[in-house]
Amino acid sequence: MAPDLWSLYALMKMSRLFEETVTQLWQEGLISGEMHLGTGEEAIVAGVLDHVQEGDALALDHRATPALLMRGVDPVLILRELLGHEEGLCRGQGGHMHLFSHEHLAASSGIVGASGPAAAGFALAGQYLRPRAIAVAFFGEGAMNQGMLLEALNLAAVWRLPVLFVCKDDNWSITSDSSQLTGGNLCQRVEGLGVPYTVVDGTDVAAVWEAAGESIERIRDGHGPSFLHASCVHLEAHFLGYQLVRAARKPLQEVPRIARPLLKSFFRPGGASLRMRRQGLQEVLSALLTTHRDPRRSTANDPLIRARRALVSEPQRLRELEEDVEREIAAILSAVVEEGSG
Amino acid sequence: MAPDLWSLYALMKMSRLFEETVTQLWQEGLISGEMHLGTGEEAIVAGVLDHVQEGDALALDHRATPALLMRGVDPVLILRELLGHEEGLCRGQGGHMHLFSHEHLAASSGIVGASGPAAAGFALAGQYLRPRAIAVAFFGEGAMNQGMLLEALNLAAVWRLPVLFVCKDDNWSITSDSSQLTGGNLCQRVEGLGVPYTVVDGTDVAAVWEAAGESIERIRDGHGPSFLHASCVHLEAHFLGYQLVRAARKPLQEVPRIARPLLKSFFRPGGASLRMRRQGLQEVLSALLTTHRDPRRSTANDPLIRARRALVSEPQRLRELEEDVEREIAAILSAVVEEGSG
Amino acid sequence: MKTMFFTEAIDDALGQAMAADPRVIVFGEDVPLLRRNLLVRFGPERVRATPISESAFVGAGVAAAMAGLRPVVELYMVDFASVAMDALLNHAAKVESFSGGQWQAPLVVRAPCGGGYGDGGQHEQSLWGWLAHIPGLVVLVPSTPADAGGLMLAALEWDGPVVFLEHKLLSESWLEFMGSGGRTTVRYDVPAAGARGPVPREWQPVPLGEAALRKEGSDVAFVSVGVGVHRCLEAAQALEGEGITAAVLDLRTVSPLDRATFCELVARTGRLVVVDEDYERFGLSGELSAVALEAGLSFSYARVCTETTIPYARHLEDQTLPGTERIVAAARQLL
Amino acid sequence: MKTMFFTEAIDDALGQAMAADPRVIVFGEDVPLLRRNLLVRFGPERVRATPISESAFVGAGVAAAMAGLRPVVELYMVDFASVAMDALLNHAAKVESFSGGQWQAPLVVRAPCGGGYGDGGQHEQSLWGWLAHIPGLVVLVPSTPADAGGLMLAALEWDGPVVFLEHKLLSESWLEFMGSGGRTTVRYDVPAAGARGPVPREWQPVPLGEAALRKEGSDVAFVSVGVGVHRCLEAAQALEGEGITAAVLDLRTVSPLDRATFCELVARTGRLVVVDEDYERFGLSGELSAVALEAGLSFSYARVCTETTIPYARHLEDQTLPGTERIVAAARQLL
Ligand SMILES: Cc1ncc(C[n+]2csc(CCOP(=O)(O)OP(=O)(O)O)c2C)c(N)n1
Ligand SMILES: Cc1ncc(C[n+]2csc(CCOP(=O)(O)OP(=O)(O)O)c2C)c(N)n1
Ligand SMILES: [Mg+2]
Ligand SMILES: [Mg+2]
């Protein structure tokens, strides 16, 4: 089977525009705390979610919005929730890292790795109550060092639970380069826990769709869990307002704020040898430079731009699709914002 | 280099006789709660401990006695501790699962998997304070499903910590067959966490000695952690007084106590189909039978009997060695027991 | 009158619930053997063994409950809740709130607790007051077979997460498993009325959040849970000889507290002694004093609790756990 | 007079300790960037990044402390102590006892805590009273830059495990990191005197277990820690207008409590209002009432705490966290 690229693109576009709207609202101060977006991982979410059916369950991480949107949760409810309205998806009590939809059996968590055990539990209940239902866990590669996720992979393997574990690997956990903090190889690790894996380019929605489809079919057929390793980039880095991205975008404003105390401390008497200090300084500088030269700045890694390329041959249809999505998102925004000010 | 089988056998023999003494005292009720022995795993402990030096650290599990004895901790202090004397190794406060010797940098824990993080921490401190020192973690294969141990393997890999992780695999975690609860393969799992491994027959002390020696040399040379997978049996199963072993040893007395409520429940109205009930019954029966036909009953799996075989060619020396050890243990026992009654 | 042992009663009530409701399943380490009487009645699909992976399987229990099951998840000991704490603190307890009330996690976490048999400080903790600090968790600590069975039933009917603690000193099977190991050479100070007692012909839920007055008395109120209740009864009996009558209140539910019954008793006696095998500081004993003060009561107060890590040696352990003598002394001090 | 921001003060004191004692090392997730000012002074060997493996690296911190280092182990938030709880409950807190006093684990666990910036209930908990339940842990909650630096120094000199909590609302860097993200469009109710203040030229340890009277007063005693102290000061000021003088006691150390100073104040005022951002039940507010009762004091009592899971919406959060108005109302109720 081949994916319907149009509908996948529509899902991704909706999610992207929704999150761009959220970004605006966050910038305007209408959202108070942290805000993690899924911009950049839409192809992974869309490619998987397109196979998710009634009765399936979703265990989501701190980037839950795209999956909920694509699962069909009312965007108005989500937006209200992000803004802390009492008529939001969770009556303003959950918030962006704790979005729940009972109706869709979808739960998120801000605890890194928690989607592993959650998906195992959802899948277990599915075995008793919803034949052929599956559970999907989404998490980052940083979570692959969290014990509860490793335990959950093993548990799913030995109980043959219908779980698709989806690792959205952007190689970053906040400010850390995950490759330096992860021993061995994730796929070997997972196999050593008894779970078979597939590797896919997570910026290619068609590839994800195919890989996920095959895995999910096997899972539904009762062959136990599967692991999907999908690489991606996060366009806004860890979260909105991430300091190093700000420094990369507005170096004149942000870099001195970082550099001044840094240099003062570098020259402060008492402490390590100059060599060691230089090594420390080198680490900070390379973090700054890495962010500056970030692959997320390359459009080649934007899954929407990539997916769109396959559709430009039908410019009219594409334009209509995009305008539809834009209108939809604008309508959601104006509905919610009017309420807020009303 | 070849191992000195005489001294390894002496270590093992001392440990075995000491724990047999402990068994007696436990049977007499002088020890109140649980008592896990290391009988059956002595070859692993001896083969590793013979390479441990001043400044090295030990992170032990619930079977800590053999390692402490072989490390040179005063057996009188250990025995006093097991009996809850206030002059014991830990003043009677720690007890058999919580034996500590600061002098020997040896700490045990009754929490499954805890020796992993502990060894990582010991090794980390060693890197700063004791060049070429290593830390050894001992644990069972059941612990390989505990998140903190998996995390610790990865941590040791990425920090290149001088840790030898020793998995004493008896394939049982209390009443459970670990192979049914462990997905994939432990060695692949460990490699996927970035730690190289060696597999050895843990009932062959010479083989363990060689494998451990090589690994430890690499570790001391700064090449990071290593994993030693050593199979063994535990002669007393999980702990003293283990019900299924009692049932296997005194079936007439114990089996009816198990069977009566079991059959009553089996026939009780309300519940699963007869087929499911039979499956359940089958599980219980096979646990009983497994214990009955246990490989631990085969002398081929007793590491002492195995090691002794290489020494019988010098019967005189062997007899002297054994008599020495027996005298030593008898002296320890009488010293401690006299105190207790004095 | 039918009588049962403590754990027998729990398993019996659990069996009744499992027969009535296919959503009830049981899992945990070694559960097929530990609950073999349920295994042979309900089959291996509903009575399951887990790997030693508490954070995964308790977390899975939370989600399984959210997705329609009524799982009873067993921990080998409440001490090991430490490795599954995230599932309790940040998930089970928060689902209802986070979902704005639309979703709940009706999970029962069942765990042996408590000391008195020489297993050392990592294996004899009580931790009920610690768990009760977390809003959203119900915490149950029965002291008799009848309550144990009835509270298990109530726990399974409750729509949120419940921690059900089973004191090892009251449990015929845990005490044999972790303690005697079949020996007749060891002695434990087991409260007979807690270890075995009358039970109803058919199990009915014992309402959550309802304390039970075990003994009337007007001079001082002893308030406790679990084994502590029996120690209080012994202490009350010892004081009788001195002409002092002590009331003994068994909270049964640590959270939510039965504030009304408790406050009424404190008001009536004017003297409160909290007996708590859990750690003294920042726990149940403090909470009870605050509840009484909030009710505007004025009373004298003492507590007999576990103050430190529990030592291994039996004689040291006996001094550390709240024993009858210390309770008697505390009562005398208030009189 | 030298002034510093809150976290700047902690890092500065930590830097002083690191310069003086090579055994002090720092590790945790993202620590090289979060503590970059220490990184460029002490080098990458002493300022290390960990994987997201709290149970391993906190456990490793305990053992590293036992083996001779003085590690400062950072958690991203105290909420995530849930995944490292075994290392705290069953290891750090018990080493001294288990070893019969021969061995200790001088580890500092440093973690941001607290709410007031809209991050939701899994990321804004306080948990100091919860941690203080565990015998063997010292728990510190500074409310000013001077105390924050001085207590960090004292924590590093202490021979046992210490949990050092850094309130995000007082921390210039955490509040930017988790809150504003550089925006000027959001407002948080930051207590100015807590966020920035005078600090000594050279750091001296602030003694553990010593409370500080922040304001004299004779009608009622407000007792709190962290941001709560500042809310109490605001409430006290509001009450001044009504002719009510409230004393404000900053405990600074949650465990062990400064019982003497606390009891003296309660005795003197006869009215106690505990203000606690941690959960209300089975926590600090209860413990303080028990301590005062144990001292034989008679006093009226109220508490203003966090009663439930903290909601996400800022207006709901404001109602849930102990705010000035609720404190004023509680005081009035006692008068
Ligand atoms: C148990 C736990 N530890 C730490 C954190 C703080 N934290 C939030 S997101 C994050 C990084 C996660 O990285 P990854 O899993 O790769 O996901 P990504 O953000 O890259 O999508 C961290 C460390 C947390 N939320 N939970
Ligand atoms: C975290 C934790 N969970 C459960 C237990 C109970 N327990 C004690 S020993 C044990 C089995 C351990 O099996 P394994 O690691 O293979 O070691 P073995 O006893 O076979 O040597 C279990 C489950 C525990 N002590 N700690
Ligand atoms: Mg990532
Ligand atoms: Mg084993």
Short mmCIF file of C-alpha atoms in Angstrom, two decimals, chain C residues 30-321:
data_model
loop_
_atom_site.label_atom_id
_atom_site.label_comp_id
_atom_site.label_asym_id
_atom_site.label_seq_id
_atom_site.Cartn_x
_atom_site.Cartn_y
_atom_site.Cartn_z
CA ASP C 30 6.31 -14.00 41.65
CA VAL C 31 2.59 -13.42 41.79
CA PRO C 32 1.72 -16.73 40.15
CA LEU C 33 3.29 -18.55 43.04
CA LEU C 34 2.45 -16.08 45.78
CA ARG C 35 -1.20 -15.98 44.67
CA ARG C 36 -1.29 -19.53 43.43
CA ASN C 37 -4.73 -20.02 44.90
CA LEU C 38 -5.98 -17.28 42.61
CA LEU C 39 -3.91 -18.58 39.71
CA VAL C 40 -5.59 -21.97 39.71
CA ARG C 41 -9.01 -20.36 39.89
CA PHE C 42 -8.63 -17.50 37.42
CA GLY C 43 -5.89 -18.76 35.14
CA PRO C 44 -2.55 -17.35 34.04
CA GLU C 45 -4.02 -14.49 32.05
CA ARG C 46 -5.38 -12.78 35.12
CA VAL C 47 -2.60 -13.69 37.55
CA ARG C 48 0.69 -12.66 35.99
CA ALA C 49 4.39 -12.59 36.79
CA THR C 50 6.41 -9.47 36.08
CA PRO C 51 10.11 -8.96 35.71
CA ILE C 52 11.84 -7.03 38.54
CA SER C 53 10.86 -3.78 36.86
CA GLU C 54 8.69 -1.91 39.31
CA SER C 55 8.77 1.43 37.55
CA ALA C 56 7.54 -0.17 34.34
CA PHE C 57 4.90 -2.43 35.78
CA VAL C 58 3.44 0.01 38.29
CA GLY C 59 3.42 2.60 35.52
CA ALA C 60 1.73 0.06 33.29
CA GLY C 61 -0.77 -0.59 36.05
CA VAL C 62 -1.73 3.08 36.10
CA ALA C 63 -2.34 3.13 32.36
CA ALA C 64 -4.11 -0.23 32.36
CA ALA C 65 -6.46 1.19 34.97
CA MET C 66 -7.02 4.27 32.85
CA ALA C 67 -7.81 2.07 29.88
CA GLY C 68 -10.49 0.06 31.61
CA LEU C 69 -8.96 -2.62 33.83
CA ARG C 70 -8.96 -2.81 37.63
CA PRO C 71 -5.42 -4.01 38.19
CA VAL C 72 -4.08 -5.08 41.55
CA VAL C 73 -0.36 -4.49 41.26
CA GLU C 74 1.80 -6.12 43.89
CA LEU C 75 5.08 -4.80 45.19
CA TYR C 76 7.28 -7.25 47.06
CA MET C 77 7.50 -4.73 49.88
CA VAL C 78 6.39 -1.14 50.23
CA ASP C 79 10.07 -0.26 50.67
CA PHE C 80 10.47 -0.93 46.96
CA ALA C 81 7.85 1.66 46.09
CA SER C 82 10.98 3.81 45.98
CA VAL C 83 11.77 2.49 42.51
CA ALA C 84 8.20 2.95 41.30
CA MET C 85 7.59 6.27 42.96
CA ASP C 86 7.23 8.24 39.79
CA ALA C 87 4.26 6.14 38.73
CA LEU C 88 2.59 6.92 42.05
CA LEU C 89 3.59 10.55 42.62
CA ASN C 90 3.49 11.93 39.11
CA HIS C 91 1.01 9.66 37.37
CA ALA C 92 -1.49 7.64 39.42
CA ALA C 93 -2.11 10.49 41.83
CA LYS C 94 -2.42 13.14 39.15
CA VAL C 95 -4.47 11.63 36.33
CA GLU C 96 -7.76 12.86 37.67
CA SER C 97 -6.54 16.37 38.27
CA PHE C 98 -4.60 16.68 35.02
CA SER C 99 -7.52 15.46 32.97
CA GLY C 100 -9.79 18.01 34.58
CA GLY C 101 -11.74 15.21 36.21
CA GLN C 102 -12.52 13.36 32.98
CA TRP C 103 -10.24 10.39 33.60
CA GLN C 104 -9.23 8.24 36.53
CA ALA C 105 -6.84 5.44 37.38
CA PRO C 106 -8.59 2.83 39.51
CA LEU C 107 -5.47 0.92 40.40
CA VAL C 108 -4.75 -0.92 43.63
CA VAL C 109 -1.11 -1.15 44.64
CA ARG C 110 -0.82 -3.93 47.18
CA ALA C 111 2.33 -4.23 49.27
CA PRO C 112 3.53 -5.89 52.45
CA CYS C 113 4.86 -3.42 54.99
CA GLY C 114 6.16 -3.17 58.51
CA GLY C 115 8.68 -4.81 60.77
CA GLY C 116 9.12 -6.89 63.83
CA TYR C 117 10.83 -9.92 62.32
CA GLY C 118 14.42 -8.80 61.89
CA ASP C 119 14.75 -8.01 58.23
CA GLY C 120 16.56 -4.70 58.54
CA GLY C 121 15.86 -1.09 57.65
CA GLN C 122 15.43 -1.42 53.88
CA HIS C 123 12.78 -4.12 54.26
CA GLU C 124 10.61 -3.20 57.20
CA GLN C 125 9.42 0.31 56.52
CA SER C 126 5.79 1.36 56.80
CA LEU C 127 5.70 4.54 54.69
CA TRP C 128 1.93 4.98 54.85
CA GLY C 129 2.19 8.56 56.08
CA TRP C 130 4.76 9.26 53.42
CA LEU C 131 2.47 8.03 50.67
CA ALA C 132 -0.48 9.87 52.18
CA HIS C 133 1.35 13.16 51.65
CA ILE C 134 0.57 12.84 47.95
CA PRO C 135 -2.84 14.34 47.09
CA GLY C 136 -4.86 11.88 45.07
CA LEU C 137 -3.76 8.63 46.71
CA VAL C 138 -5.98 6.64 49.06
CA VAL C 139 -3.89 4.75 51.62
CA LEU C 140 -5.31 1.76 53.50
CA VAL C 141 -3.78 -0.09 56.44
CA PRO C 142 -6.03 -2.81 57.84
CA SER C 143 -5.43 -4.40 61.23
CA THR C 144 -7.74 -7.42 61.17
CA PRO C 145 -8.67 -10.09 58.63
CA ALA C 146 -12.22 -8.77 58.38
CA ASP C 147 -11.06 -5.25 57.59
CA ALA C 148 -8.35 -6.50 55.31
CA GLY C 149 -10.82 -8.33 53.10
CA GLY C 150 -13.45 -5.61 53.28
CA LEU C 151 -11.02 -2.85 52.50
CA MET C 152 -9.61 -4.77 49.55
CA LEU C 153 -13.11 -4.93 48.17
CA ALA C 154 -13.64 -1.23 48.76
CA ALA C 155 -10.30 -0.47 47.13
CA LEU C 156 -11.40 -2.34 44.02
CA GLU C 157 -14.63 -0.38 43.91
CA TRP C 158 -12.91 2.97 44.30
CA ASP C 159 -12.42 4.93 41.10
CA GLY C 160 -8.99 6.28 41.91
CA PRO C 161 -5.62 4.87 42.91
CA VAL C 162 -5.34 3.08 46.23
CA VAL C 163 -2.30 1.87 48.12
CA PHE C 164 -3.23 -1.19 50.16
CA LEU C 165 -0.68 -2.12 52.81
CA GLU C 166 -0.54 -5.52 54.37
CA HIS C 167 1.47 -5.72 57.57
CA LYS C 168 3.88 -8.63 57.45
CA LEU C 169 3.55 -9.33 61.16
CA LEU C 170 -0.17 -9.93 60.66
CA SER C 171 0.27 -11.94 57.49
CA GLU C 172 0.58 -15.67 57.98
CA SER C 173 2.09 -16.11 54.55
CA TRP C 174 4.47 -13.16 54.41
CA LEU C 175 5.74 -13.90 57.87
CA GLU C 176 6.49 -17.42 56.87
CA PHE C 177 7.98 -16.31 53.55
CA MET C 178 10.27 -13.55 54.84
CA GLY C 179 10.50 -14.61 58.44
CA SER C 180 10.33 -18.11 59.77
CA GLY C 181 10.83 -19.94 56.50
CA GLY C 182 9.10 -22.87 58.08
CA ARG C 183 11.17 -22.84 61.29
CA THR C 184 9.65 -23.35 64.70
CA THR C 185 12.73 -21.93 66.40
CA VAL C 186 11.91 -18.25 65.95
CA ARG C 187 9.37 -16.15 67.78
CA TYR C 188 7.63 -13.02 66.59
CA ASP C 189 5.36 -10.86 68.67
CA VAL C 190 2.31 -11.42 66.47
CA PRO C 191 -0.96 -9.87 67.63
CA ALA C 192 -3.27 -12.88 67.59
CA ALA C 193 -6.45 -10.93 66.93
CA GLY C 194 -4.88 -9.29 63.91
CA ALA C 195 -3.41 -12.42 62.41
CA ARG C 196 -6.57 -14.46 62.46
CA GLY C 197 -10.15 -13.55 63.09
CA PRO C 198 -13.80 -13.75 62.17
CA VAL C 199 -14.82 -12.79 58.67
CA PRO C 200 -18.21 -12.40 57.04
CA ARG C 201 -19.69 -15.23 55.02
CA GLU C 202 -19.71 -13.00 51.99
CA TRP C 203 -17.41 -10.01 51.64
CA GLN C 204 -18.86 -6.53 51.83
CA PRO C 205 -16.76 -3.43 51.27
CA VAL C 206 -15.57 -1.70 54.43
CA PRO C 207 -16.12 1.97 53.64
CA LEU C 208 -12.97 3.95 52.88
CA GLY C 209 -12.21 6.79 55.25
CA GLU C 210 -14.04 5.30 58.23
CA ALA C 211 -12.15 4.70 61.42
CA ALA C 212 -13.20 2.00 63.91
CA LEU C 213 -13.23 2.46 67.64
CA ARG C 214 -11.66 -0.73 68.97
CA LYS C 215 -12.05 0.08 72.61
CA GLU C 216 -13.93 2.70 74.55
CA GLY C 217 -12.10 4.80 77.11
CA SER C 218 -12.31 8.26 78.54
CA ASP C 219 -8.89 9.20 79.88
CA VAL C 220 -6.76 9.10 76.79
CA ALA C 221 -7.17 8.30 73.10
CA PHE C 222 -4.73 5.96 71.39
CA VAL C 223 -4.86 6.36 67.64
CA SER C 224 -3.05 4.03 65.30
CA VAL C 225 -3.16 1.68 62.31
CA GLY C 226 -2.03 -1.84 61.54
CA VAL C 227 0.01 -3.64 64.18
CA GLY C 228 0.05 -0.42 66.19
CA VAL C 229 -3.65 -0.85 66.93
CA HIS C 230 -2.95 -4.12 68.70
CA ARG C 231 -0.04 -2.63 70.62
CA CYS C 232 -2.43 0.11 71.74
CA LEU C 233 -4.97 -2.47 72.90
CA GLU C 234 -2.27 -4.19 74.93
CA ALA C 235 -1.20 -0.88 76.39
CA ALA C 236 -4.79 0.01 77.20
CA GLN C 237 -5.16 -3.26 79.03
CA ALA C 238 -1.98 -2.65 81.00
CA LEU C 239 -3.30 0.78 82.01
CA GLU C 240 -6.63 -0.63 83.12
CA GLY C 241 -4.83 -2.00 86.19
CA GLU C 242 -3.89 1.54 87.10
CA GLY C 243 -7.45 2.71 86.76
CA ILE C 244 -6.79 4.51 83.51
CA THR C 245 -9.17 3.85 80.63
CA ALA C 246 -7.78 4.38 77.18
CA ALA C 247 -9.83 4.46 74.00
CA VAL C 248 -8.25 2.85 70.95
CA LEU C 249 -9.09 4.18 67.51
CA ASP C 250 -8.09 2.22 64.43
CA LEU C 251 -7.95 4.64 61.54
CA ARG C 252 -7.95 1.86 58.93
CA THR C 253 -7.71 4.49 56.21
CA VAL C 254 -4.69 6.76 56.52
CA SER C 255 -5.81 8.96 53.67
CA PRO C 256 -8.41 10.35 53.61
CA LEU C 257 -8.61 10.53 57.40
CA ASP C 258 -11.87 10.09 59.26
CA ARG C 259 -11.60 13.53 60.76
CA ALA C 260 -15.01 13.52 62.41
CA THR C 261 -14.60 10.32 64.40
CA PHE C 262 -11.04 11.20 65.30
CA CYS C 263 -11.85 14.73 66.47
CA GLU C 264 -14.84 13.58 68.43
CA LEU C 265 -12.65 11.15 70.33
CA VAL C 266 -9.90 13.68 71.01
CA ALA C 267 -12.48 16.18 72.19
CA ARG C 268 -13.96 13.61 74.52
CA THR C 269 -10.69 12.36 76.03
CA GLY C 270 -8.62 15.54 75.90
CA ARG C 271 -5.48 13.45 75.55
CA LEU C 272 -4.07 12.09 72.32
CA VAL C 273 -1.34 9.53 71.89
CA VAL C 274 -0.55 8.70 68.27
CA VAL C 275 1.12 5.35 67.79
CA ASP C 276 2.71 5.10 64.39
CA GLU C 277 5.08 2.47 63.08
CA ASP C 278 5.89 4.77 60.19
CA TYR C 279 8.59 7.39 60.73
CA GLU C 280 7.76 9.98 63.32
CA ARG C 281 8.61 13.21 61.55
CA PHE C 282 6.46 14.78 58.85
CA GLY C 283 3.97 11.97 58.85
CA LEU C 284 0.76 10.65 60.33
CA SER C 285 1.49 11.68 63.90
CA GLY C 286 1.99 15.29 62.89
CA GLU C 287 -1.01 15.32 60.61
CA LEU C 288 -3.33 14.07 63.32
CA SER C 289 -2.20 16.81 65.67
CA ALA C 290 -2.87 19.40 63.00
CA VAL C 291 -6.33 18.01 62.26
CA ALA C 292 -7.29 18.20 65.91
CA LEU C 293 -5.93 21.72 66.25
CA GLU C 294 -7.74 22.84 63.11
CA ALA C 295 -10.91 21.58 64.72
CA GLY C 296 -10.19 24.03 67.53
CA LEU C 297 -9.63 21.28 70.08
CA SER C 298 -7.38 21.68 73.02
CA PHE C 299 -5.71 18.52 74.22
CA SER C 300 -2.43 17.15 75.42
CA TYR C 301 -0.39 15.19 72.96
CA ALA C 302 2.30 12.58 72.70
CA ARG C 303 3.45 10.24 69.99
CA VAL C 304 5.15 6.89 69.90
CA CYS C 305 6.62 6.26 66.49
CA THR C 306 9.62 4.94 64.63
CA GLU C 307 12.19 7.70 64.91
CA THR C 308 15.11 6.32 62.97
CA THR C 309 16.09 3.78 60.35
CA ILE C 310 15.00 0.42 61.76
CA PRO C 311 17.97 -1.54 63.09
CA TYR C 312 18.49 -5.19 62.22
CA ALA C 313 19.11 -6.75 65.62
CA ARG C 314 15.83 -7.89 67.09
CA HIS C 315 16.41 -6.28 70.47
CA LEU C 316 17.28 -2.94 68.86
CA GLU C 317 14.35 -3.26 66.51
CA ASP C 318 12.01 -3.85 69.44
CA GLN C 319 13.18 -0.61 71.01
CA THR C 320 12.72 1.27 67.75
CA LEU C 321 9.28 0.12 66.70
#
